Tab-separated table of C-alpha atoms in Angstrom:
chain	number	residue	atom	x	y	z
A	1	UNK	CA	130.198	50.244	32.628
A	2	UNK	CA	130.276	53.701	31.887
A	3	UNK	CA	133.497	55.148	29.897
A	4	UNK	CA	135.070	58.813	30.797
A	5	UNK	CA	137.951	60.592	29.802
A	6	UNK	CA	140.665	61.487	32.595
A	7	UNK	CA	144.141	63.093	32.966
A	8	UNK	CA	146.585	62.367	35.288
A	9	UNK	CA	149.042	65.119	35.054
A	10	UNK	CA	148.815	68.407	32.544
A	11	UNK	CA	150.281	68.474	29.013
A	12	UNK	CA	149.793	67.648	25.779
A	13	UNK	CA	146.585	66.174	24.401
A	14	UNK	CA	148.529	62.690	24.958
A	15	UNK	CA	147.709	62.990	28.770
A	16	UNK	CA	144.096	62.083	28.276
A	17	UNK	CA	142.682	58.209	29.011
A	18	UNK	CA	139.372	57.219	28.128
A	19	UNK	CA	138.375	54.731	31.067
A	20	UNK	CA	136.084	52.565	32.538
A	21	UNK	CA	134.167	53.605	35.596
A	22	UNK	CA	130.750	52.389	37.758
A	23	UNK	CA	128.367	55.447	38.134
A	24	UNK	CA	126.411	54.934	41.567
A	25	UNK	CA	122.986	56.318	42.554
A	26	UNK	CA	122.209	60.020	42.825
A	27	UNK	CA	123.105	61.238	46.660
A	28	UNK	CA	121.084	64.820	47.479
A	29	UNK	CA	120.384	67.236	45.550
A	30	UNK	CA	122.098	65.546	42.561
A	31	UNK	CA	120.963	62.832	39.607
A	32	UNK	CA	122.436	60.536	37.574
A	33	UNK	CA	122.535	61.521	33.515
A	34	UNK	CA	122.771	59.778	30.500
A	35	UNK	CA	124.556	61.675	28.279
A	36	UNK	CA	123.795	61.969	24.139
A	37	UNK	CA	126.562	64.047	23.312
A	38	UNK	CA	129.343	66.512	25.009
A	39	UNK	CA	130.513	69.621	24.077
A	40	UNK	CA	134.245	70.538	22.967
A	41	UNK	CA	135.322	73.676	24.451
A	42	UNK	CA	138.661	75.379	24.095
A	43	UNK	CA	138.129	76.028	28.065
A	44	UNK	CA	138.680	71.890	28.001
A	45	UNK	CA	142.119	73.002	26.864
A	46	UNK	CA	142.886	75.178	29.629
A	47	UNK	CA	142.252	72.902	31.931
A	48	UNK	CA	144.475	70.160	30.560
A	49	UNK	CA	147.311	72.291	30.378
A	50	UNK	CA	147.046	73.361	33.836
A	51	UNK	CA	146.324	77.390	33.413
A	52	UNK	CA	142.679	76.457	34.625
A	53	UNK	CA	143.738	74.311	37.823
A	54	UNK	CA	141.985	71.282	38.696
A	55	UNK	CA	142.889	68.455	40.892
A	56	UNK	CA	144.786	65.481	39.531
A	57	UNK	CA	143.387	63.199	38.804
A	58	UNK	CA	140.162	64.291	36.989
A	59	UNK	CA	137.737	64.662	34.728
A	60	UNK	CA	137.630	67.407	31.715
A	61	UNK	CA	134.821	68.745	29.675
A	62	UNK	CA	132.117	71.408	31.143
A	63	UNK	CA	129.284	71.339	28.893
A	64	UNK	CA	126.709	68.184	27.713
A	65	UNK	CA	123.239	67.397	27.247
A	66	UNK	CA	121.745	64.214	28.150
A	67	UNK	CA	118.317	62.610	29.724
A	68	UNK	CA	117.935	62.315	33.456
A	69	UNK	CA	117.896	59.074	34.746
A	70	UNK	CA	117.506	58.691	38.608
A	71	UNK	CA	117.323	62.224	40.887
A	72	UNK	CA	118.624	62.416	44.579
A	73	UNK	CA	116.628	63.585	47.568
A	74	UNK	CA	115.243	67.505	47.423
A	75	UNK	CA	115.583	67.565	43.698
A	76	UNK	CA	112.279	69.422	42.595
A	77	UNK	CA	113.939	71.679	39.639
A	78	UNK	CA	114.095	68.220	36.830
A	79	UNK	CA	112.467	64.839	36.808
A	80	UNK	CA	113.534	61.439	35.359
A	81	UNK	CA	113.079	61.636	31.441
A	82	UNK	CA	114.462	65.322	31.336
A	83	UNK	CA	116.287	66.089	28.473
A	84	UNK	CA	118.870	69.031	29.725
A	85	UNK	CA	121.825	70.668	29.247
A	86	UNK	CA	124.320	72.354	31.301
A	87	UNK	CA	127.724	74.069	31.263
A	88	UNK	CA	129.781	75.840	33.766
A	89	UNK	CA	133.156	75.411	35.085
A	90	UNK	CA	134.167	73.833	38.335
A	91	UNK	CA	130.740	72.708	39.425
A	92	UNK	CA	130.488	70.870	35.879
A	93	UNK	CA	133.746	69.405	35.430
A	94	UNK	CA	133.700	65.955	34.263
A	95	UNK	CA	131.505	66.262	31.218
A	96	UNK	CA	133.617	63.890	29.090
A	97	UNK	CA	131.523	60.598	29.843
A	98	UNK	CA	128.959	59.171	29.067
A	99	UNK	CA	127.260	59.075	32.171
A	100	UNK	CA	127.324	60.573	35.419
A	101	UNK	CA	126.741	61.705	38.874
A	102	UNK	CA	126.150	65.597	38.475
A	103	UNK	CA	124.189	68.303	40.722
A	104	UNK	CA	120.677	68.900	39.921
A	105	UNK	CA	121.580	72.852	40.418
A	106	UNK	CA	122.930	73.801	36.819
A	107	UNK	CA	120.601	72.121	34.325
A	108	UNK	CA	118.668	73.752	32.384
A	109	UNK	CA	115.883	71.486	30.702
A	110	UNK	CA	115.684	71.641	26.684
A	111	UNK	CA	112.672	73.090	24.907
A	112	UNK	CA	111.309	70.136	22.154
A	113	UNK	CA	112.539	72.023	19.732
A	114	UNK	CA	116.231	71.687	19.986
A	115	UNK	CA	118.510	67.896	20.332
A	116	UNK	CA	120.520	67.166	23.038
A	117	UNK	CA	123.668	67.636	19.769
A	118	UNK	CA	122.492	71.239	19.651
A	119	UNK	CA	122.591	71.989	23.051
A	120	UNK	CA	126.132	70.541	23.672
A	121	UNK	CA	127.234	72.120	20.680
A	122	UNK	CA	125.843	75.617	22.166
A	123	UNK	CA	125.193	75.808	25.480
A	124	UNK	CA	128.497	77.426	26.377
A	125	UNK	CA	128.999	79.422	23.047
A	126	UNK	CA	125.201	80.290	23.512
A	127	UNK	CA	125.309	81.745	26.683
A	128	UNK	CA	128.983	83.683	26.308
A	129	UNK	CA	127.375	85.157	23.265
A	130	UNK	CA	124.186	85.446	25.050
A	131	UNK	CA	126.280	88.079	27.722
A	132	UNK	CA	128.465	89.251	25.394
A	133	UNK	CA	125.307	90.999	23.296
A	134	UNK	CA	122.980	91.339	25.847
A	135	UNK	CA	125.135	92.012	29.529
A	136	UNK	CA	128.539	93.864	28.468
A	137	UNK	CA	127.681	96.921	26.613
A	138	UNK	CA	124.567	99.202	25.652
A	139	UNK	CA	124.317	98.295	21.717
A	140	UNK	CA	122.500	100.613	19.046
A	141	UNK	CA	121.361	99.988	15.819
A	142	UNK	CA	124.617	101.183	13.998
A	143	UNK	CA	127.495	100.309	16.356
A	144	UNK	CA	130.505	98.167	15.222
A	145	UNK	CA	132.032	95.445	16.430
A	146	UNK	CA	135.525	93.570	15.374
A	147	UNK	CA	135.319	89.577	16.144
A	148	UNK	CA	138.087	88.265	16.578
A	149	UNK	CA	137.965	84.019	15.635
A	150	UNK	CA	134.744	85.376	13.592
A	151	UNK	CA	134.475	80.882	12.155
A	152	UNK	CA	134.835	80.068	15.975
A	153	UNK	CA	131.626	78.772	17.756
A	154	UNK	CA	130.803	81.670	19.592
A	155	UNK	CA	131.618	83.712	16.620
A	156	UNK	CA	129.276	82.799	14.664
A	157	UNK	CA	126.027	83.035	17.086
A	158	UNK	CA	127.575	86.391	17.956
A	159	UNK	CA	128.024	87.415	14.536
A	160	UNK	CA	124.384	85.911	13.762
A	161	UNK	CA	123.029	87.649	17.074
A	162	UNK	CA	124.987	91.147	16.034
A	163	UNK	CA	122.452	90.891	12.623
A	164	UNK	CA	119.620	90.942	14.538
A	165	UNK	CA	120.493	93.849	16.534
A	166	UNK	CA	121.666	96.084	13.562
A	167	UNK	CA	125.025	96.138	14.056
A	168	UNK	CA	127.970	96.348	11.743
A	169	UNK	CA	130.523	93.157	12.346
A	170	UNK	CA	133.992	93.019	11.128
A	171	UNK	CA	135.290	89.006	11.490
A	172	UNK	CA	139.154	88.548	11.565
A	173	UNK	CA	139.868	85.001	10.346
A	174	UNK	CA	143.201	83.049	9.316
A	175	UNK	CA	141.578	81.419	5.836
A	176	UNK	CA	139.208	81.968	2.667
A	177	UNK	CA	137.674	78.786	4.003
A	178	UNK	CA	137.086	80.183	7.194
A	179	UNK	CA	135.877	83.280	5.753
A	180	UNK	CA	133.579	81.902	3.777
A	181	UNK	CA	132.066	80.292	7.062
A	182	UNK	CA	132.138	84.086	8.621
A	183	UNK	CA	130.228	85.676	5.852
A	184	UNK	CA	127.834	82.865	5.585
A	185	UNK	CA	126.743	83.703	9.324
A	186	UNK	CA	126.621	87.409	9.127
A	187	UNK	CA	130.206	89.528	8.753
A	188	UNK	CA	129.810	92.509	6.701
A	189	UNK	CA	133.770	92.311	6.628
A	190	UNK	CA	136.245	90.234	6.894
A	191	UNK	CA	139.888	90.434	7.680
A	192	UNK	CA	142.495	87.616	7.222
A	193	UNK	CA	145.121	88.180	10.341
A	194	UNK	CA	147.520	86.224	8.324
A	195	UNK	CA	147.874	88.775	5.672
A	196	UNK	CA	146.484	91.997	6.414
A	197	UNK	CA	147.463	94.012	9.647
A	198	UNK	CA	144.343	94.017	11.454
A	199	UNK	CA	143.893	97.488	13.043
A	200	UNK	CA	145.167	99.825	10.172
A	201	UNK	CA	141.913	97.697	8.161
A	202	UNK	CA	139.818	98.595	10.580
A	203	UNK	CA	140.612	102.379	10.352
A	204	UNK	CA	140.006	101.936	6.841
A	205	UNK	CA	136.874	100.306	6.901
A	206	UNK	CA	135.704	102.499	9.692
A	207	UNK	CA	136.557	105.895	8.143
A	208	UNK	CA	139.514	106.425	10.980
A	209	UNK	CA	137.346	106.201	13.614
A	210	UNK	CA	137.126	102.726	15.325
A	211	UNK	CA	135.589	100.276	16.499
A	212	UNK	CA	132.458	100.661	19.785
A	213	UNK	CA	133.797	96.861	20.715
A	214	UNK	CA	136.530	94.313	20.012
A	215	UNK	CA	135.614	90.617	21.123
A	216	UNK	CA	138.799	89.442	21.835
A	217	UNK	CA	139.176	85.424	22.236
A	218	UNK	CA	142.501	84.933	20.852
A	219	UNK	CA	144.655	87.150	23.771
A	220	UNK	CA	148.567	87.648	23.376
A	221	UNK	CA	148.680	87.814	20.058
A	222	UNK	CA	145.866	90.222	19.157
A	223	UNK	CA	145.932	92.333	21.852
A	224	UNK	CA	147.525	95.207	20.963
A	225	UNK	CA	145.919	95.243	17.608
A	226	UNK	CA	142.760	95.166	19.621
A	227	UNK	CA	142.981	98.282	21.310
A	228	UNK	CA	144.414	100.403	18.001
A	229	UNK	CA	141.277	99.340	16.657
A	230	UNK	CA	138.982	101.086	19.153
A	231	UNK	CA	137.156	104.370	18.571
A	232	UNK	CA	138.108	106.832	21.883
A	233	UNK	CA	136.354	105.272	24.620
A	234	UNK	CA	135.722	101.875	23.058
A	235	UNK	CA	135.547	99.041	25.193
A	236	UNK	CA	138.267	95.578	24.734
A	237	UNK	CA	136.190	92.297	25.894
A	238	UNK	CA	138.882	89.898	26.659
A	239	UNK	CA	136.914	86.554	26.092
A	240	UNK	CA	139.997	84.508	25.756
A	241	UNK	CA	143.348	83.204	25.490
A	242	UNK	CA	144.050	80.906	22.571
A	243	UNK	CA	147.664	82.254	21.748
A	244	UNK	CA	148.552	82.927	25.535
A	245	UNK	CA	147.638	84.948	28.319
A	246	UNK	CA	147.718	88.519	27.520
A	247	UNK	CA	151.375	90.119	28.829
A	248	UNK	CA	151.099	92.479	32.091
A	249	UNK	CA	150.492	95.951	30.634
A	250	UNK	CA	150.683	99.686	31.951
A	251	UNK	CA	147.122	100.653	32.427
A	252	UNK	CA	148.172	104.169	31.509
A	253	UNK	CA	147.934	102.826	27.730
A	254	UNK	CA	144.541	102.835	27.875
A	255	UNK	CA	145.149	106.962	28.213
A	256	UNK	CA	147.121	107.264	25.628
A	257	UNK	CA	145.276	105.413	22.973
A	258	UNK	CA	141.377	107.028	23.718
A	259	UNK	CA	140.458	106.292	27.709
A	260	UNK	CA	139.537	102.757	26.520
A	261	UNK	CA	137.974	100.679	28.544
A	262	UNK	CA	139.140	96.705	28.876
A	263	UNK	CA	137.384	93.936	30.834
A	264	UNK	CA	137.926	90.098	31.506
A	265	UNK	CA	134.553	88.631	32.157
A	266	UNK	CA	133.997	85.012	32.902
A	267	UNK	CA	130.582	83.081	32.032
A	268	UNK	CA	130.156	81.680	35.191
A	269	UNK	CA	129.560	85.174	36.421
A	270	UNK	CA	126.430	85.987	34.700
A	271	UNK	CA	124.794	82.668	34.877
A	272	UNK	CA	124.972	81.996	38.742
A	273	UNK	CA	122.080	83.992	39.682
A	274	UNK	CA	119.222	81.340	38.493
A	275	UNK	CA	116.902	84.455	37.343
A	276	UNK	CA	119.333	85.906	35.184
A	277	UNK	CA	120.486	82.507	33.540
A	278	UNK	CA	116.749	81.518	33.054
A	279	UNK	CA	116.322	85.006	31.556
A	280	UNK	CA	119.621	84.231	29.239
A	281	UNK	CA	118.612	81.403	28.024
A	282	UNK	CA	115.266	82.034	27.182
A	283	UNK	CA	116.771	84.667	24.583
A	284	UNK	CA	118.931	81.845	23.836
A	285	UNK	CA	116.778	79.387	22.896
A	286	UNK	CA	113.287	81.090	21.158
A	287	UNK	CA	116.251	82.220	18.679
A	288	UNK	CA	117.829	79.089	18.220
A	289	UNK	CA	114.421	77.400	18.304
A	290	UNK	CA	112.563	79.811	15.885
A	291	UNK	CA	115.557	79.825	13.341
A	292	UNK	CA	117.049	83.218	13.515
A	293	UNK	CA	120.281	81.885	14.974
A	294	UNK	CA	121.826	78.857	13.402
A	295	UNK	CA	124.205	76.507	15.473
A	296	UNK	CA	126.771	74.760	13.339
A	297	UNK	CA	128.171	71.737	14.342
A	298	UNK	CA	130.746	71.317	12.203
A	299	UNK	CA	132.781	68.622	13.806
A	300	UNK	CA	131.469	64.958	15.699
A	301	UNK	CA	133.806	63.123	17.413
A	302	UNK	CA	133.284	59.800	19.417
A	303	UNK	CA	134.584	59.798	22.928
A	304	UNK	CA	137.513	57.729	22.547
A	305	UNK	CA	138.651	60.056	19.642
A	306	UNK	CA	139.457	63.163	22.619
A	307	UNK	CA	143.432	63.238	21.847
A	308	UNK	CA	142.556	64.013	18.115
A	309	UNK	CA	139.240	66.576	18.938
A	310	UNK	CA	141.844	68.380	21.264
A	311	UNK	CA	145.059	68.769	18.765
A	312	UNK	CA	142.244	69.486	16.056
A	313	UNK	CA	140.756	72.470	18.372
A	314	UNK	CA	144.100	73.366	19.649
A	315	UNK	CA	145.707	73.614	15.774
A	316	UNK	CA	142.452	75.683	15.231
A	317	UNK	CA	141.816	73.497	12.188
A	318	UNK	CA	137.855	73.390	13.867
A	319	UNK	CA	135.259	75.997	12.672
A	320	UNK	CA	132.005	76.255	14.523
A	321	UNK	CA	131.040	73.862	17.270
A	322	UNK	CA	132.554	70.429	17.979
A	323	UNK	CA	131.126	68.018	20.136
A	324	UNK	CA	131.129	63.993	21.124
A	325	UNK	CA	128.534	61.991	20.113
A	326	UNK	CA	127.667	59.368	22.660
């Protein structure tokens, strides 16, 4: 018997069962995948909650890497003994087991170079950053960029993928320990939220002028700090929502404060078109793969330990990836 994790109704992380189930054969255009380990994703979060809706009951988790087992009718893109990995959101739901029916559509198959831990600890975080530095704005050698959640696991591949393109990164962080982790991974600077007001350090670190861009995963609480620390005509990525969603605002503020620019994307966005995902994670992976970007995993839970991974993520007492090990 295969084991999965399920919730019944939205709440705390007390509404999640780890289970028994029977995995059947592969119908079309799908397989059937042994998982060797599952990412932790504070999107996981959002759906247990109920601000990402899913129907009750089901499975949670987007994102794992495993070897294909069986494959359906039509499938041409993998072949039994693939490893792969995959992420998503509503067309991957159900990561959280250890083995599964799953369409053949969104996996990606793993160079040699780079375990099936890796890729669950990175596929997701990979990819945002993969958008965030290569699809949202025009970067130069020389542009600056405030991080928020700088020890977080798509901070530090962004910070580590900022390096490589020359630009200046300031990390905000809530602990030394975490900013030790920041620095480690490329932040020139670092600001503790807890105990320095985050935009008025920016304007001192940036000469009065600003930020270019503020990666923004954190939401209600740093949003207004976000946009006083943006030079005139900087751009706000809202990437997230850890302390909330972000209140409803007058759009005129955006005026008032430099004609800033904010936008909301969502991963699934840039890697539906199979082209540009390919293209993604190509980047992706020749950097992980040749060493110039570094995936931590800094946290390995087993499967039956979900309740504690989630109040650990959710507490933000996590830095840098988290995943299951099957």
């Amino acid at each position: 018997m295969a084991k999965v994790i399920r919730f019944y109704e939205t709440g705390n992380p007390e509404v999640l069962r780890y289970e028994d189930i029977q995995v059947g054969e592969p119908g079309p255009g799908q397989v059937r995948l042994r998982h060797e380990a599952v990412g932790l994703n504070f999107a996981d979060i959002y759906f247990r909650t109920g601000l990402y809706p899913a129907s009750l009951p089901s499975g949670i988790g987007t994102e794992a890497a495993g070897v294909v087992e069986a494959v359906g009718q039509g499938v041409t893109n993998v072949e039994v003994g693939d490893r792969v990995t995959y992420t998503g959101a509503y067309n991957t739901l159900g990561a959280y087991t250890t083995e599964r029916l799953i369409d053949a559509a969104p996996l990606i198959k793993l160079p040699d170079a780079i375990s099936c831990e890796t890729a669950a600890g990175m596929t997701m975080r990979g990819f945002t950053a993969s958008y965030l530095m290569r699809r949202i704005y025009a970067f130069k050698a020389g542009d600056t960029v405030l991080l928020h959640a700088a020890a977080g696991g798509v901070g530090l591949i962004v910070s580590q993928w900022a390096k490589l393109l020359g630009l200046t990164v300031i990390g905000t962080v809530s602990s030394e320990a975490k900013a030790e982790v920041a620095r480690a991974h490329g932040c020139d600077y670092i600001i503790n939220y807890s105990q320095e007001d985050v935009a008025k350090r920016v304007r001192e670190l940036t000469g009065g002028v600003g930020v270019n861009v503020v990666f923004d995963s954190v939401g209600k609480d740093t949003f207004e700090a976000s946009l006083d620390s943006l030079k005139r005509r900087g751009l706000l990525v809202c990437v997230g929502t850890a302390s909330g969603p972000i209140p409803p605002f007058n759009p005129h503020i955006l005026a008032l404060k430099g004609s800033l620019f904010v936008t909301r994307p969502a991963l699934a966005d840039y890697i539906a078109d199979p082209a540009e995902r390919a293209e993604l994670a190509g980047e992706l992976f020749g950097h992980v793969a040749a060493g110039r970007i570094k995936i931590g995993i800094n946290q390995r839970y087993a499967l039956e330990e979900a309740v504690q991974a989630h109040r650990d993520l959710e507490s933000r007492r996590t830095t840098g990836s988290s995943v299951f090990v099957i």
